[in-house]
XYZ file of C-alpha atoms in Angstrom:
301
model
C -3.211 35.308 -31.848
C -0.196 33.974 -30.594
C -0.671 34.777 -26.839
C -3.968 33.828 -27.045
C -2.810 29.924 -28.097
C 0.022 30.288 -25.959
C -3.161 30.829 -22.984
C -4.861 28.533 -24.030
C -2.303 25.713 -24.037
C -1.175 26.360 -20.475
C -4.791 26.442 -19.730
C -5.531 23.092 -21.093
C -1.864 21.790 -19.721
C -3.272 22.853 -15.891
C -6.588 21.531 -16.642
C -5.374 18.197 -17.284
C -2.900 17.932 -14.999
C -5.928 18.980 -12.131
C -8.219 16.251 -13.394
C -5.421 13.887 -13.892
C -4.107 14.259 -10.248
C -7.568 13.576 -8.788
C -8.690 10.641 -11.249
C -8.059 6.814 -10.104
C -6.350 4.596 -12.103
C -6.576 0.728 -11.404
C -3.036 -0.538 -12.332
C -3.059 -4.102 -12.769
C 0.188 -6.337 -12.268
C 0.242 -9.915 -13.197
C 2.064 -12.001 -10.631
C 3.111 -15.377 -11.371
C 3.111 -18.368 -8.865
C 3.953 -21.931 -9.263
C 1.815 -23.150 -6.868
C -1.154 -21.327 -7.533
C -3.925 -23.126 -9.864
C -6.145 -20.177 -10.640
C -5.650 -16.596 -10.409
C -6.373 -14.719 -7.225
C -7.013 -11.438 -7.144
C -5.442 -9.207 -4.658
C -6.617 -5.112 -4.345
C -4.106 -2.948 -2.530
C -5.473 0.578 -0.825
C -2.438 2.510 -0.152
C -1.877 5.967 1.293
C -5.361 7.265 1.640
C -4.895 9.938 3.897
C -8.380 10.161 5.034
C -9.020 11.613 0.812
C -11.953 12.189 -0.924
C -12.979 10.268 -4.064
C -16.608 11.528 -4.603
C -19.779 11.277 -2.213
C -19.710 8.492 0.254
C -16.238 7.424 -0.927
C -18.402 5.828 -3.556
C -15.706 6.617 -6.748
C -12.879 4.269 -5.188
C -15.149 2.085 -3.495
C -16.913 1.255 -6.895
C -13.320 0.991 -8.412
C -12.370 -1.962 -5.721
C -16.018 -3.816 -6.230
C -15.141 -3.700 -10.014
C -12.072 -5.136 -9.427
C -13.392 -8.457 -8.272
C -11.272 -9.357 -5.155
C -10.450 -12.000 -3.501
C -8.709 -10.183 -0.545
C -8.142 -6.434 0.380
C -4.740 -5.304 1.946
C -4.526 -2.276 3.271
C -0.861 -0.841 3.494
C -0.418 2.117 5.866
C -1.339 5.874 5.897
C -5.102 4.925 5.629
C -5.786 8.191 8.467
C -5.026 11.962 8.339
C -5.616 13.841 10.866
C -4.932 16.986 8.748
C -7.789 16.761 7.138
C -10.368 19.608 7.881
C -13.284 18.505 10.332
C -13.809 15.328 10.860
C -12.956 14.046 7.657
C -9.627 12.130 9.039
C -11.942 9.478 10.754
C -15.086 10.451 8.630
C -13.572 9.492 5.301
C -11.937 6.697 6.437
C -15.565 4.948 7.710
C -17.399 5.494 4.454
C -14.522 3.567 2.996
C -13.990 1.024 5.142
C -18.230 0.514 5.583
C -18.155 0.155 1.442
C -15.991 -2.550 1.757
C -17.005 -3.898 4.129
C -17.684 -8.450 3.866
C -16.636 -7.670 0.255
C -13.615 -10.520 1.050
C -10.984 -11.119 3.978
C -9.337 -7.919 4.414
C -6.021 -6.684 6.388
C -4.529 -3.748 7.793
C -1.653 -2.587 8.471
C -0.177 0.670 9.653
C 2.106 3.342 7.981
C 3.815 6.294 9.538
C 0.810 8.539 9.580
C -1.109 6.424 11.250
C 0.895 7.043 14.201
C 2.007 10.300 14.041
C -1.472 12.104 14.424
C -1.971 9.740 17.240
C -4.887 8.239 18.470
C -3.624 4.956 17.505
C -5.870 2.893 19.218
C -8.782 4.770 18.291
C -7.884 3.898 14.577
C -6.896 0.046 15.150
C -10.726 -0.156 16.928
C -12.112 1.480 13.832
C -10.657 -0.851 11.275
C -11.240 -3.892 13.762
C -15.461 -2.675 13.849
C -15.647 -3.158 10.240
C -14.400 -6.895 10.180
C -10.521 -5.587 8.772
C -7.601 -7.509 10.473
C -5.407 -5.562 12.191
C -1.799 -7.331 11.477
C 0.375 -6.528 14.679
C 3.614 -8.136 13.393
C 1.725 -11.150 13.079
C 1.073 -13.710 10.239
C -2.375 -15.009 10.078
C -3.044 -17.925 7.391
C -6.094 -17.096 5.041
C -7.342 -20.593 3.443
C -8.742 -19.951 -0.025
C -10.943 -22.740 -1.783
C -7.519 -24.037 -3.804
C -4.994 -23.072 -0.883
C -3.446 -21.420 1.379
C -1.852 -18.383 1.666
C 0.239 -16.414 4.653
C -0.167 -12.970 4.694
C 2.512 -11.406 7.725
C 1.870 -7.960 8.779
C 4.750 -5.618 9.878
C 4.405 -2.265 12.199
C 5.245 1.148 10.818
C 8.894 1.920 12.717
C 7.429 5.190 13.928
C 5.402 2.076 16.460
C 9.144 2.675 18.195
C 8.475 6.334 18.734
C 6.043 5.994 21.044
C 4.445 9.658 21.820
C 7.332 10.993 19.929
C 5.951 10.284 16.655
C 3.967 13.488 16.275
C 7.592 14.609 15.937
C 7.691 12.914 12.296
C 11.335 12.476 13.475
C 13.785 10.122 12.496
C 12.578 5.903 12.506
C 14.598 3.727 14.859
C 15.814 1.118 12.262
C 17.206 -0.998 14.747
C 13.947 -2.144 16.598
C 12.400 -2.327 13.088
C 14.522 -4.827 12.506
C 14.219 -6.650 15.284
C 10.718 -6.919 14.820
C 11.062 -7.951 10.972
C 13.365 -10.752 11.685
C 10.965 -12.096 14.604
C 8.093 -11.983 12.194
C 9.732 -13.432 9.525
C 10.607 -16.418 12.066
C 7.167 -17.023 12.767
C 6.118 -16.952 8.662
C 8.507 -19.458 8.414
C 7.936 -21.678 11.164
C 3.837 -21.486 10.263
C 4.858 -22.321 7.008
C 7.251 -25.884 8.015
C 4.129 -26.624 9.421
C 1.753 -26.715 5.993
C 4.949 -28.197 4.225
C 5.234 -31.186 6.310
C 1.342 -31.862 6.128
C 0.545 -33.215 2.670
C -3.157 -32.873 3.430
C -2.127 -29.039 3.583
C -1.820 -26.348 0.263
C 0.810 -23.634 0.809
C 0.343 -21.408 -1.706
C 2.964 -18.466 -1.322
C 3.831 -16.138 1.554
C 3.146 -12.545 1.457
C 4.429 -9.431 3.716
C 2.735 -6.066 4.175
C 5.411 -3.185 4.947
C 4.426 -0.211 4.539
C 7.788 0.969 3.439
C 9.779 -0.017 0.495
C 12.765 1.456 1.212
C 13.530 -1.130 3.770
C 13.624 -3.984 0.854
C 17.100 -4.910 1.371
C 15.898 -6.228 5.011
C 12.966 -8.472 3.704
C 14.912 -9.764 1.090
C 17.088 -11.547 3.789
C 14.086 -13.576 4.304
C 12.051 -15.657 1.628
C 8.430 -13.489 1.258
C 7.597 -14.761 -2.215
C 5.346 -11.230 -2.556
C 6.113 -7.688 -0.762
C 3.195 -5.146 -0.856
C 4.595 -1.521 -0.102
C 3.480 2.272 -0.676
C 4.588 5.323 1.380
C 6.694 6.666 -1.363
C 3.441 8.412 -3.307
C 4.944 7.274 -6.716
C 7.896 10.066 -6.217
C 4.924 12.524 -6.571
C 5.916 13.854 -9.668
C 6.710 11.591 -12.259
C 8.372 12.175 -16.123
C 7.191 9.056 -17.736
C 9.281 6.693 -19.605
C 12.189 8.917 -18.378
C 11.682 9.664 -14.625
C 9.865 7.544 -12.420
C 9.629 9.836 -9.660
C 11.043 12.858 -8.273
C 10.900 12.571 -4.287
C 9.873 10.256 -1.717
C 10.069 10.135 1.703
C 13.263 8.521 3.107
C 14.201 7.610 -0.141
C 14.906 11.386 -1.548
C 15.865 12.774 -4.971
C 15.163 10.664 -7.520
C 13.696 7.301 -5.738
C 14.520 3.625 -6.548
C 11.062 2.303 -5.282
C 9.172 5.354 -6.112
C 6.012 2.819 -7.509
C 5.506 -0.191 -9.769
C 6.850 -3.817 -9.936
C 9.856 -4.921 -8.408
C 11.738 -8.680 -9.245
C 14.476 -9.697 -7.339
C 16.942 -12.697 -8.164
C 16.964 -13.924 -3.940
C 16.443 -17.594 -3.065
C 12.777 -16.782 -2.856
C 12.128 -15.019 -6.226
C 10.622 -12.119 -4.434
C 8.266 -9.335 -6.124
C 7.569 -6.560 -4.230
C 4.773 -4.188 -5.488
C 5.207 -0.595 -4.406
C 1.483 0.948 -4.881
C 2.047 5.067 -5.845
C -0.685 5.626 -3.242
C -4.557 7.426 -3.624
C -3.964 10.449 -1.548
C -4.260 13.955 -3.490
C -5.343 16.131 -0.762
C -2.845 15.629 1.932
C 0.080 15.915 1.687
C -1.026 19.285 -0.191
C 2.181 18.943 -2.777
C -0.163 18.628 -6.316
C 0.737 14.677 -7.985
C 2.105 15.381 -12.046
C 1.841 12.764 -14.286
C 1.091 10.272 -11.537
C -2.596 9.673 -10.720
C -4.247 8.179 -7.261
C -3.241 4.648 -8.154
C -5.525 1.823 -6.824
C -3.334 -1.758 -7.296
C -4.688 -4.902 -8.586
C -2.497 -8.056 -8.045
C -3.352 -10.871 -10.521
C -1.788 -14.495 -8.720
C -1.832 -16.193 -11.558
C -0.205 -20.057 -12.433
C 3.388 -20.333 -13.426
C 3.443 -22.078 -16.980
């Protein structure tokens, strides 16, 4: 009798655990913003890897319509070229074609993106279904009470060049380069809205795909950082461990997923989204489901 509830309980453990890996959880995080009048609602895809989330991609895409959003940011790894078939572009298009005019969206690419290659195939992809493609640009989105800039940083493996199918080593240096002369142009495009009266600057906001780089954008004033890569530490211990591994990070991650607050001149939040992917990379998620993020810009009181 004993054995037998001894099976059954690991049974029910690995059942759970199976489900819970595969099952998407919208985590909402309430952001507040002096300048900001009403909320706005910001959805964050993260890490897709080209995954599966029922026929037609229609589980997460009816997650993100239910959501409500007012814009869509995309944050790296969206392709996997691991993927059997031709599921690392095919998933990918039923995604991006249920999205598709549901509000201004951006993209921006993480390490995978590059190292399967075929980079340009991918940026023409996201481009065909109306998706901005941020190449260390900002762009300036104009919502009904404001506006907002939204800057858009490379993955460093955009430094590797063909090398990047090596998955080897990011060259920080360049990164940085590249992060300081995007962060010049957010702030000169934002002088510009602060000097015009007529003009509504609502906050700034920069897409890097990875977190562990935060001590770099914090030397500039991004008021909100959206970040992933780090797959919520894949295995996670909740209240006690937040996450186990992540790339570049290692044991025992810092910005393995959640909210961030940081006492800079800017006040900066960054958001690091645990990521949807539970097919590739093939290491089963514990206690840390397929995360879709909801950002809630909301008024300061």
């Amino acid at each position: 009798m004993r054995k037998l509830f001894t099976d059954l309980l690991f049974f029910a453990a690995a059942a759970f655990l199976f489900v819970s890996c595969r099952t998407i959880q919208t985590v909402d995080y309430p952001v507040q913003e002096k300048p900001v009048r009403s909320e706005i609602r910001i959805v964050q895809i993260s890490d897709f890897h080209s995954n599966e989330f029922g026929a037609d991609e229609n589980e997460l895409i009816g997650k993100v319509k239910k959501t409500r959003p007012d814009i869509i940011v995309i944050t790296g790894d969206l392709f996997d070229e691991r993927m059997p078939g031709n599921e690392g572009f095919g998933n990918v298009k039923l995604l991006l074609a249920g999205i598709q005019n549901m509000c201004p969206a951006f993209f921006i690419t993480g390490n995978h993106d590059f190292s399967d290659l075929h980079i340009d195939e991918k940026y023409a992809l996201v481009e065909q279904y109306g998706i901005k493609v941020l190449h260390d640009e900002v762009t300036a989105l104009a919502l009904p009470q404001g506006t907002i800039l939204i800057a858009g940083i490379e993955d460093p493996y955009l430094d590797l060049g063909e090398t990047a199918k090596q998955k080897g080593p990011d060259d920080s240096s360049l990164y940085r380069i590249r992060l300081a002369s995007l962060a010049e142009k957010t702030e000169s495009l934002a002088e510009e809205y602060k000097i015009n009266p007529a003009e509504h600057l609502l906050f700034t906001m920069l897409l890097a795909h990875r977190p562990e780089y935060i001590d770099d954008y914090l030397q500039y004033d991004f008021d909100l950082i959206l970040s992933g890569h780090a797959h919520g530490g894949q295995w996670r211990f909740p209240p006690l461990i937040n996450g186990i591994y992540a790339p570049r990070q290692g044991l025992f991650p810092k910005y393995a997923g959640g909210r961030y607050n940081f006492k800079n001149g800017a006040g900066t939040v960054m958001i690091v989204s645990r990521g949807l992917s539970w097919q590739e990379p093939a290491a089963p998620r514990i206690f840390n489901s397929p995360e879709l993020v909801l950002i809630e810009v909301i008024p300061l009181k």
